[in-house]
Short mmCIF file of C-alpha atoms in Angstrom, two decimals:
data_model
loop_
_atom_site.label_atom_id
_atom_site.label_comp_id
_atom_site.label_asym_id
_atom_site.label_seq_id
_atom_site.Cartn_x
_atom_site.Cartn_y
_atom_site.Cartn_z
CA MET Q 25 4.67 24.14 -4.64
CA PRO Q 26 3.25 27.12 -2.75
CA GLN Q 27 0.30 26.68 -0.44
CA HIS Q 28 -2.99 27.98 -1.78
CA THR Q 29 -4.37 31.04 -0.06
CA ASP Q 30 -7.65 29.19 0.48
CA ALA Q 31 -5.95 25.99 1.64
CA PRO Q 32 -7.60 24.21 4.58
CA THR Q 33 -6.10 24.67 8.02
CA ALA Q 34 -7.25 21.22 9.12
CA LEU Q 35 -7.99 17.93 7.37
CA LYS Q 36 -10.40 15.38 8.78
CA VAL Q 37 -8.92 11.88 8.89
CA ALA Q 38 -11.16 8.82 9.31
CA LEU Q 39 -9.48 5.63 10.51
CA LEU Q 40 -11.18 2.33 9.70
CA GLY Q 41 -9.74 -0.39 11.93
CA GLY Q 42 -8.34 -0.31 15.44
CA GLY Q 43 -6.16 -3.42 15.46
CA THR Q 44 -2.40 -3.60 15.81
CA VAL Q 45 -1.60 -1.32 12.86
CA GLY Q 46 -4.67 0.87 13.34
CA SER Q 47 -3.81 1.51 16.99
CA GLN Q 48 -0.28 2.57 16.11
CA THR Q 49 -1.54 4.80 13.32
CA ALA Q 50 -3.89 6.50 15.80
CA ARG Q 51 -0.96 6.91 18.19
CA ILE Q 52 1.18 8.64 15.56
CA LEU Q 53 -1.67 10.93 14.52
CA THR Q 54 -2.17 11.88 18.17
CA GLU Q 55 1.34 12.02 19.65
CA ASP Q 56 3.05 13.50 16.58
CA ALA Q 57 0.32 16.00 15.74
CA ASP Q 58 2.67 19.02 15.90
CA ILE Q 59 5.30 17.38 13.68
CA LEU Q 60 2.67 16.34 11.17
CA ARG Q 61 1.19 19.85 11.10
CA ASP Q 62 4.61 21.30 10.24
CA ARG Q 63 5.12 18.81 7.44
CA VAL Q 64 1.64 19.08 5.94
CA GLY Q 65 0.83 22.72 6.56
CA ALA Q 66 -2.46 21.85 8.27
CA ASP Q 67 -3.70 19.89 11.25
CA LEU Q 68 -4.51 16.22 10.68
CA GLU Q 69 -7.61 15.80 12.81
CA LEU Q 70 -8.47 12.21 13.71
CA THR Q 71 -12.26 12.35 13.67
CA GLY Q 72 -12.97 8.74 14.62
CA ILE Q 73 -11.85 5.11 14.62
CA ALA Q 74 -14.29 2.55 13.24
CA VAL Q 75 -14.11 -0.76 15.13
CA ARG Q 76 -16.30 -3.81 15.76
CA ASP Q 77 -16.13 -3.50 19.56
CA THR Q 78 -15.69 -0.04 21.07
CA GLY Q 79 -14.84 -1.52 24.48
CA ALA Q 80 -12.06 -3.91 23.40
CA THR Q 81 -8.52 -3.64 24.82
CA ARG Q 82 -6.09 -2.24 22.26
CA ASP Q 83 -2.33 -1.94 21.75
CA TRP Q 84 -2.64 1.81 22.19
CA GLN Q 85 -5.76 3.41 23.61
CA ALA Q 86 -7.05 6.56 21.97
CA ASP Q 87 -9.66 8.88 23.45
CA PRO Q 88 -12.66 6.55 24.05
CA ALA Q 89 -14.93 9.09 22.40
CA LEU Q 90 -13.19 8.42 19.05
CA TYR Q 91 -14.26 4.78 18.79
CA THR Q 92 -17.41 4.06 16.80
CA THR Q 93 -19.07 1.22 14.96
CA ASP Q 94 -20.47 3.57 12.30
CA ALA Q 95 -17.81 3.40 9.59
CA GLU Q 96 -20.12 4.83 6.93
CA ALA Q 97 -20.62 8.08 8.85
CA LEU Q 98 -16.87 8.47 9.35
CA VAL Q 99 -16.20 8.03 5.64
CA ALA Q 100 -18.90 10.52 4.68
CA GLY Q 101 -17.29 13.35 6.63
CA ALA Q 102 -13.61 12.71 5.89
CA ASP Q 103 -10.97 14.45 3.81
CA VAL Q 104 -8.71 11.37 4.00
CA VAL Q 105 -9.75 7.79 4.78
CA ILE Q 106 -7.31 5.24 6.21
CA GLU Q 107 -8.53 1.67 5.74
CA LEU Q 108 -6.86 -0.89 8.01
CA MET Q 109 -9.77 -3.25 8.55
CA GLY Q 110 -8.48 -6.03 6.31
CA GLY Q 111 -10.58 -8.51 4.40
CA ILE Q 112 -12.67 -7.84 1.32
CA GLU Q 113 -15.96 -6.58 2.76
CA PRO Q 114 -16.95 -4.13 4.07
CA ALA Q 115 -13.54 -2.61 3.23
CA ARG Q 116 -14.16 -2.68 -0.54
CA THR Q 117 -17.55 -0.99 -0.28
CA LEU Q 118 -16.30 1.70 2.10
CA ILE Q 119 -13.25 2.49 -0.05
CA LEU Q 120 -15.37 2.71 -3.21
CA ARG Q 121 -17.78 5.04 -1.41
CA ALA Q 122 -14.93 7.32 -0.35
CA LEU Q 123 -13.34 7.38 -3.81
CA ALA Q 124 -16.67 8.07 -5.48
CA ALA Q 125 -16.98 11.16 -3.28
CA GLY Q 126 -13.50 12.32 -4.32
CA THR Q 127 -11.98 11.41 -0.94
CA SER Q 128 -8.44 10.02 -1.09
CA VAL Q 129 -7.77 6.68 0.57
CA VAL Q 130 -4.75 5.03 2.20
CA THR Q 131 -4.97 1.28 2.65
CA GLY Q 132 -2.77 -1.61 3.73
CA ASN Q 133 -5.22 -4.21 2.43
CA LYS Q 134 -3.11 -6.46 0.19
CA ALA Q 135 -5.81 -9.08 -0.30
CA LEU Q 136 -8.30 -6.48 -1.51
CA LEU Q 137 -5.80 -4.86 -3.86
CA ALA Q 138 -4.71 -8.21 -5.30
CA GLN Q 139 -8.31 -9.19 -6.08
CA HIS Q 140 -10.06 -5.89 -6.82
CA GLY Q 141 -7.23 -3.48 -7.56
CA GLU Q 142 -8.41 -2.49 -11.04
CA GLU Q 143 -11.86 -1.63 -9.75
CA LEU Q 144 -10.37 0.58 -7.04
CA TYR Q 145 -7.87 2.26 -9.41
CA ALA Q 146 -10.68 3.05 -11.86
CA ALA Q 147 -12.82 4.51 -9.09
CA ALA Q 148 -9.97 6.77 -7.98
CA ALA Q 149 -9.24 7.90 -11.53
CA ALA Q 150 -12.90 8.73 -12.15
CA THR Q 151 -12.97 11.40 -9.44
CA GLY Q 152 -9.29 12.38 -9.19
CA ALA Q 153 -9.00 10.93 -5.71
CA GLN Q 154 -5.75 9.28 -4.69
CA LEU Q 155 -5.42 5.63 -3.70
CA SER Q 156 -2.16 4.86 -1.87
CA PHE Q 157 -1.04 1.54 -0.40
CA GLU Q 158 2.65 1.50 0.53
CA ALA Q 159 1.81 -0.46 3.70
CA ALA Q 160 0.32 -3.33 1.70
CA VAL Q 161 3.74 -4.76 0.83
CA ALA Q 162 6.74 -5.36 3.11
CA GLY Q 163 5.62 -3.31 6.12
CA ALA Q 164 7.88 -0.35 6.77
CA ILE Q 165 10.06 -0.93 3.69
CA PRO Q 166 9.55 1.81 1.09
CA ILE Q 167 9.31 -0.28 -2.06
CA LEU Q 168 6.21 0.78 -4.03
CA ARG Q 169 7.20 4.44 -4.34
CA PRO Q 170 10.74 3.60 -5.54
CA LEU Q 171 9.31 1.18 -8.12
CA ARG Q 172 6.76 3.71 -9.31
CA ASP Q 173 8.78 6.93 -9.04
CA SER Q 174 12.53 6.40 -8.67
CA LEU Q 175 12.57 3.67 -11.33
CA GLY Q 176 9.86 5.28 -13.43
CA GLY Q 177 12.37 6.07 -16.19
CA ASP Q 178 13.92 2.60 -16.16
CA ARG Q 179 12.76 -0.84 -17.27
CA VAL Q 180 12.33 -3.19 -14.34
CA THR Q 181 13.01 -6.76 -15.40
CA ARG Q 182 12.53 -8.65 -12.15
CA VAL Q 183 11.34 -8.18 -8.58
CA MET Q 184 12.25 -10.96 -6.15
CA GLY Q 185 11.51 -10.67 -2.47
CA ILE Q 186 11.09 -12.17 0.95
CA ALA Q 187 7.64 -10.70 1.49
CA ASN Q 188 6.36 -12.67 4.47
CA GLY Q 189 8.06 -12.42 7.86
CA THR Q 190 6.36 -15.47 9.34
CA THR Q 191 7.71 -17.88 6.75
CA ASN Q 192 11.15 -16.28 6.82
CA PHE Q 193 11.30 -16.74 10.58
CA ILE Q 194 10.31 -20.41 10.27
CA LEU Q 195 12.78 -21.18 7.48
CA ASP Q 196 15.53 -19.30 9.31
CA ARG Q 197 15.02 -21.44 12.42
CA MET Q 198 15.00 -24.60 10.30
CA ASP Q 199 18.25 -23.55 8.64
CA SER Q 200 20.18 -22.14 11.61
CA GLU Q 201 19.00 -24.43 14.40
CA GLY Q 202 17.95 -27.59 12.56
CA ALA Q 203 14.38 -27.25 13.81
CA ASP Q 204 11.63 -29.11 12.01
CA PHE Q 205 8.70 -27.23 10.52
CA ASP Q 206 6.21 -27.87 13.32
CA ASP Q 207 8.59 -26.74 16.07
CA ALA Q 208 9.62 -23.61 14.16
CA LEU Q 209 5.97 -22.73 13.51
CA ALA Q 210 5.10 -23.22 17.18
CA GLU Q 211 7.92 -20.84 18.15
CA ALA Q 212 6.71 -18.27 15.63
CA GLN Q 213 3.24 -18.48 17.16
CA ARG Q 214 4.59 -18.08 20.70
CA LEU Q 215 6.48 -14.96 19.66
CA GLY Q 216 3.48 -13.47 17.86
CA TYR Q 217 4.97 -13.75 14.35
CA ALA Q 218 2.38 -16.32 13.26
CA GLU Q 219 -1.38 -16.34 13.71
CA ALA Q 220 -3.22 -19.16 15.45
CA ASP Q 221 -4.31 -20.14 11.92
CA PRO Q 222 -1.11 -19.59 9.89
CA THR Q 223 -2.51 -20.91 6.61
CA ALA Q 224 -2.30 -17.63 4.66
CA ASP Q 225 1.37 -17.32 5.56
CA VAL Q 226 2.74 -20.86 5.35
CA GLU Q 227 0.77 -21.77 2.22
CA GLY Q 228 2.13 -18.69 0.43
CA HIS Q 229 -1.15 -16.82 -0.10
CA ASP Q 230 -0.03 -13.68 1.73
CA ALA Q 231 3.16 -13.47 -0.34
CA ALA Q 232 1.18 -14.14 -3.52
CA ALA Q 233 -1.04 -11.10 -2.95
CA LYS Q 234 2.09 -8.99 -2.52
CA ALA Q 235 3.61 -10.47 -5.69
CA ALA Q 236 0.56 -9.35 -7.68
CA ILE Q 237 0.83 -5.81 -6.27
CA LEU Q 238 4.59 -5.60 -6.88
CA ALA Q 239 4.17 -6.79 -10.47
CA THR Q 240 1.40 -4.27 -11.11
CA ILE Q 241 3.61 -1.39 -9.98
CA ALA Q 242 6.87 -2.70 -11.49
CA PHE Q 243 5.49 -3.50 -14.94
CA GLY Q 244 2.69 -0.95 -15.18
CA ALA Q 245 0.06 -3.55 -16.02
CA PRO Q 246 -2.80 -5.03 -13.99
CA TYR Q 247 -2.28 -8.40 -12.32
CA THR Q 248 -4.45 -10.32 -9.89
CA LEU Q 249 -3.96 -12.98 -7.26
CA ASP Q 250 -5.21 -15.79 -9.47
CA GLN Q 251 -2.34 -15.16 -11.91
CA VAL Q 252 0.29 -16.05 -9.30
CA ALA Q 253 1.54 -19.65 -9.08
CA VAL Q 254 1.75 -20.47 -5.37
CA ALA Q 255 3.51 -23.14 -3.29
CA GLY Q 256 3.99 -22.85 0.46
CA ILE Q 257 6.62 -24.15 2.88
CA THR Q 258 4.73 -26.89 4.74
CA ALA Q 259 6.48 -29.65 2.77
CA ILE Q 260 10.01 -28.39 3.52
CA THR Q 261 11.86 -30.96 5.64
CA ALA Q 262 15.03 -31.10 7.70
CA GLU Q 263 16.46 -33.26 4.92
CA ASP Q 264 15.74 -30.50 2.38
CA ASN Q 265 17.61 -28.02 4.55
CA ALA Q 266 20.54 -30.39 5.01
CA ALA Q 267 20.79 -30.97 1.26
CA ALA Q 268 20.58 -27.23 0.61
CA ALA Q 269 23.24 -26.41 3.20
CA GLU Q 270 25.58 -29.08 1.85
CA ALA Q 271 25.28 -27.58 -1.62
CA GLY Q 272 25.90 -24.03 -0.34
CA TYR Q 273 22.30 -22.81 -0.38
CA VAL Q 274 19.63 -21.56 2.01
CA ILE Q 275 15.88 -22.01 1.49
CA LYS Q 276 13.68 -18.89 1.37
CA LEU Q 277 10.06 -18.40 0.38
CA LEU Q 278 10.31 -15.91 -2.48
CA ALA Q 279 7.74 -13.83 -4.30
CA ILE Q 280 8.98 -13.38 -7.86
CA ALA Q 281 7.65 -11.23 -10.68
CA GLU Q 282 9.75 -11.21 -13.83
CA ARG Q 283 9.58 -10.47 -17.50
CA GLY Q 284 9.73 -13.54 -19.70
CA ARG Q 285 8.72 -14.97 -23.04
CA ALA Q 286 6.24 -17.65 -23.98
CA ALA Q 287 7.16 -20.52 -26.29
CA ASP Q 288 5.99 -18.44 -29.29
CA GLY Q 289 8.29 -15.57 -28.32
CA ALA Q 290 5.59 -13.26 -26.97
CA GLU Q 291 6.75 -11.16 -24.01
CA GLY Q 292 4.87 -11.28 -20.75
CA ALA Q 293 5.31 -11.57 -17.00
CA VAL Q 294 5.60 -14.66 -14.85
CA LEU Q 295 4.38 -14.35 -11.25
CA ARG Q 296 5.23 -17.07 -8.72
CA VAL Q 297 5.68 -17.75 -5.01
CA HIS Q 298 7.54 -20.83 -3.81
CA PRO Q 299 10.37 -22.09 -1.59
CA THR Q 300 13.62 -21.30 -3.35
CA LEU Q 301 17.29 -22.21 -2.94
CA LEU Q 302 19.53 -19.15 -2.81
CA PRO Q 303 23.34 -19.20 -2.74
CA ARG Q 304 24.63 -18.24 0.69
CA GLU Q 305 26.37 -15.20 -0.79
CA HIS Q 306 23.17 -13.77 -2.32
CA PRO Q 307 21.98 -10.61 -0.51
CA LEU Q 308 18.55 -12.12 0.21
CA ALA Q 309 20.14 -15.19 1.82
CA SER Q 310 21.30 -13.09 4.78
CA VAL Q 311 17.81 -11.84 5.66
CA ARG Q 312 17.09 -13.39 9.04
CA GLY Q 313 14.18 -13.75 11.42
CA ALA Q 314 10.93 -12.00 10.59
CA PHE Q 315 12.55 -9.34 8.39
CA ASN Q 316 11.61 -8.73 4.76
CA ALA Q 317 13.67 -7.70 1.76
CA VAL Q 318 12.93 -7.00 -1.89
CA PHE Q 319 15.58 -7.41 -4.61
CA VAL Q 320 14.96 -5.42 -7.79
CA GLU Q 321 16.70 -5.77 -11.14
CA ALA Q 322 16.40 -2.99 -13.72
CA GLU Q 323 18.08 -2.51 -17.07
CA ASN Q 324 19.89 0.72 -16.16
CA ALA Q 325 19.92 0.89 -12.37
CA GLY Q 326 21.14 -2.70 -12.07
CA GLU Q 327 20.53 -4.57 -8.83
CA LEU Q 328 18.92 -2.87 -5.82
CA MET Q 329 17.81 -4.28 -2.46
CA PHE Q 330 15.33 -2.84 0.05
CA TYR Q 331 15.46 -4.31 3.56
CA GLY Q 332 13.65 -3.77 6.85
CA PRO Q 333 10.87 -4.85 9.22
CA GLY Q 334 8.15 -6.50 7.19
CA ALA Q 335 5.41 -6.47 9.80
CA GLY Q 336 4.44 -5.11 13.20
CA GLY Q 337 2.21 -2.27 14.29
CA ALA Q 338 4.63 0.65 14.44
CA PRO Q 339 6.68 -0.21 11.30
CA THR Q 340 3.59 -0.73 9.17
CA ALA Q 341 1.96 2.40 10.60
CA SER Q 342 5.05 4.30 9.47
CA ALA Q 343 4.31 3.29 5.88
CA VAL Q 344 0.65 4.24 6.33
CA MET Q 345 1.56 7.67 7.59
CA GLY Q 346 3.99 8.26 4.74
CA ASP Q 347 1.05 7.93 2.36
CA VAL Q 348 -1.20 10.09 4.56
CA VAL Q 349 1.33 12.93 4.66
CA SER Q 350 1.87 12.76 0.90
CA ILE Q 351 -1.88 12.97 0.21
CA ALA Q 352 -2.40 15.72 2.79
CA GLN Q 353 0.40 17.83 1.32
CA ARG Q 354 -1.21 17.65 -2.12
CA ILE Q 355 -4.57 18.70 -0.71
CA VAL Q 356 -3.06 21.65 1.14
CA ARG Q 357 -0.58 22.79 -1.50
CA GLY Q 358 -2.63 21.96 -4.56
CA GLY Q 359 -1.84 19.75 -7.51
CA PRO Q 360 -3.31 16.61 -9.02
CA ALA Q 361 -3.46 13.31 -7.22
CA ARG Q 362 -0.82 10.75 -8.07
CA LEU Q 363 -2.69 7.96 -9.83
CA ARG Q 364 -1.56 4.54 -10.95
CA THR Q 365 -2.20 4.22 -14.65
CA PRO Q 366 -1.14 1.09 -16.54
CA VAL Q 367 1.30 2.04 -19.30
CA THR Q 368 1.94 -1.40 -20.80
CA ALA Q 369 -0.05 -4.40 -21.92
CA LEU Q 370 2.25 -7.07 -20.51
CA PRO Q 371 0.13 -10.21 -20.13
CA ALA Q 372 0.61 -12.72 -17.35
CA LEU Q 373 2.23 -15.84 -18.78
CA ASP Q 374 1.52 -19.41 -17.83
CA PRO Q 375 3.82 -20.11 -14.83
CA ALA Q 376 4.95 -23.24 -16.70
CA GLU Q 377 6.91 -20.84 -18.95
CA ALA Q 378 9.14 -19.73 -16.06
CA HIS Q 379 12.85 -20.43 -16.48
CA THR Q 380 14.94 -21.28 -13.45
CA SER Q 381 17.34 -23.90 -12.11
CA PHE Q 382 16.19 -26.79 -9.94
CA MET Q 383 17.47 -29.12 -7.26
CA VAL Q 384 15.93 -32.57 -7.63
CA VAL Q 385 16.44 -35.18 -4.91
CA LEU Q 386 15.77 -38.81 -5.84
CA ARG Q 387 15.91 -42.03 -3.89
CA ALA Q 388 17.03 -44.74 -6.27
CA ALA Q 389 18.43 -48.26 -6.44
CA ASP Q 390 22.17 -48.46 -5.79
CA GLN Q 391 23.16 -50.51 -8.81
CA PRO Q 392 25.04 -50.15 -12.09
CA GLY Q 393 23.29 -48.18 -14.81
CA VAL Q 394 21.06 -46.07 -12.57
CA LEU Q 395 22.92 -42.80 -13.16
CA ARG Q 396 22.90 -43.41 -16.92
CA ARG Q 397 19.14 -43.99 -16.97
CA VAL Q 398 18.44 -40.97 -14.78
CA ALA Q 399 20.67 -38.70 -16.87
CA GLY Q 400 18.97 -40.03 -20.00
CA VAL Q 401 15.58 -38.86 -18.76
CA PHE Q 402 16.89 -35.35 -18.18
CA GLU Q 403 18.48 -35.29 -21.63
CA GLU Q 404 15.31 -36.59 -23.28
CA HIS Q 405 13.33 -33.65 -21.91
CA GLY Q 406 15.93 -31.00 -22.69
CA VAL Q 407 16.98 -30.35 -19.09
CA SER Q 408 20.74 -30.08 -18.57
CA ILE Q 409 22.36 -31.32 -15.34
CA GLU Q 410 24.91 -28.95 -13.78
CA THR Q 411 25.94 -31.04 -10.76
CA LEU Q 412 25.11 -34.49 -9.40
CA ARG Q 413 25.94 -35.93 -6.00
CA GLN Q 414 25.24 -39.47 -4.84
CA VAL Q 415 25.11 -40.33 -1.14
CA PRO Q 416 24.02 -43.55 0.60
CA SER Q 417 20.47 -43.50 1.88
CA GLU Q 418 20.23 -43.15 5.65
CA ARG Q 419 16.64 -44.37 5.78
CA GLU Q 420 16.01 -47.98 6.69
CA ASP Q 421 12.68 -47.88 4.89
CA ALA Q 422 14.30 -46.59 1.68
CA PRO Q 423 17.51 -48.54 0.95
CA GLY Q 424 19.67 -47.57 -1.98
CA ALA Q 425 21.15 -44.18 -2.79
CA SER Q 426 20.08 -40.55 -2.63
CA LEU Q 427 20.80 -38.57 -5.80
CA ARG Q 428 20.93 -34.79 -5.55
CA LEU Q 429 20.93 -33.09 -8.94
CA ILE Q 430 21.10 -29.37 -9.72
CA THR Q 431 20.11 -28.37 -13.23
CA HIS Q 432 21.04 -25.51 -15.48
CA ARG Q 433 18.21 -23.06 -16.13
CA ALA Q 434 15.27 -24.83 -17.68
CA ARG Q 435 11.62 -24.20 -18.40
CA GLN Q 436 9.24 -25.25 -15.62
CA ARG Q 437 7.14 -27.21 -18.12
CA ASP Q 438 10.16 -29.30 -19.17
CA LEU Q 439 11.22 -29.97 -15.59
CA ASP Q 440 7.70 -31.10 -14.68
CA ALA Q 441 7.76 -33.59 -17.56
CA THR Q 442 11.21 -34.76 -16.44
CA VAL Q 443 10.03 -35.39 -12.88
CA GLU Q 444 7.00 -37.32 -14.11
CA ALA Q 445 9.24 -39.55 -16.23
CA LEU Q 446 11.72 -40.06 -13.38
CA ALA Q 447 8.95 -41.19 -11.05
CA ALA Q 448 7.99 -43.85 -13.60
CA LEU Q 449 11.48 -45.42 -13.73
CA ASP Q 450 11.65 -48.80 -12.01
CA VAL Q 451 15.05 -47.91 -10.50
CA VAL Q 452 13.69 -44.72 -8.85
CA HIS Q 453 12.04 -45.39 -5.50
CA GLU Q 454 10.89 -41.81 -4.94
CA VAL Q 455 11.25 -38.24 -6.18
CA ALA Q 456 11.81 -36.89 -2.68
CA SER Q 457 11.78 -33.16 -3.45
CA VAL Q 458 12.00 -30.58 -6.20
CA LEU Q 459 13.08 -27.06 -5.28
CA ARG Q 460 13.76 -24.06 -7.52
CA VAL Q 461 17.16 -22.39 -7.48
CA GLU Q 462 17.65 -18.64 -8.03
CA GLY Q 463 20.57 -16.26 -7.83
CA ASN Q 464 23.27 -18.37 -9.47
#
């Protein structure tokens, strides 16, 4: 597309947030100014960085004159706004103000998008401004553009990903080194992978926000955080990892968005985040440390995987700047903004409608007839057992036997009823754990 004769020679860029990602974004805008000018066709002029404390020490220090606490003034004079503040407010209000003025916005704010995405999309559409958010999911990994553009002519059936580096690091240490959860979390905190308060990560909330965004892009319909079933990793034990390893699996916290059908046959989407057993040979099983990966299944393209750093200042800033350059090129060269418009009405289904396999670990009495009674409960609720392994209990406080069962694919609702009935059997001491299985 040719550049307009009246195209601007410089674009004013307002940066909201001077934290880890914001500092690296400022660095790229400053140090790579000549490269960016060549790619865009105009200078990208960083006009200011809105922060809470102008005197704070930062990962990369910009010109002190750029720091300000007046975010509203920065937004008012910008051609492009980059929002990296995080949280809901004042980020939501500032983004809406920019979009209402026709100013395009780049954000990495997954929580805001997962809760108020439709409001922001509508505001952008009303004025023709562009709202871009590649950095909101999986750091540097380009996943939203491929889902939206490269697979735009295909029918995505499932997106399954390791979308949180903190939990992947913890689970990797538990699997490879036999560490317990607390020790692995402490190491993640020492290395800077986990926050002092890791709740959003280890309870699955961070991954759930990303699942809602991925589903929205993949299926072309609006989804929100409250439609994602969430379970974190705090209950995963060394015994769970040992049982998984013995059966040929590894445990990963997965964000899953997939097409499915309700009991009445109606099509919809199931969104869930939970610890999951993956076969060792599955591509996602080899993702180590704090890395992320997203596995996509589409009717025509087949299986695709996107892998890379899922967090960190420079990698995430790379995703931010990809959106900035794309928006800036459209401003300079002309052409409409690229807007996200829902094209389907695919409702979110009750997570109890999800179909998957399960590993169920029971502690039961070691006596004749126990296996028959346990198997009868599974049969009664329509859940088929694929494999069963019995090993002596190693716990002095729980004598008897440990039963490890892996089911064929079953509906979550039926498995829940099965587990409830198992717990009521007088020969079952405890339902020790229930983990989903994917990738078989």
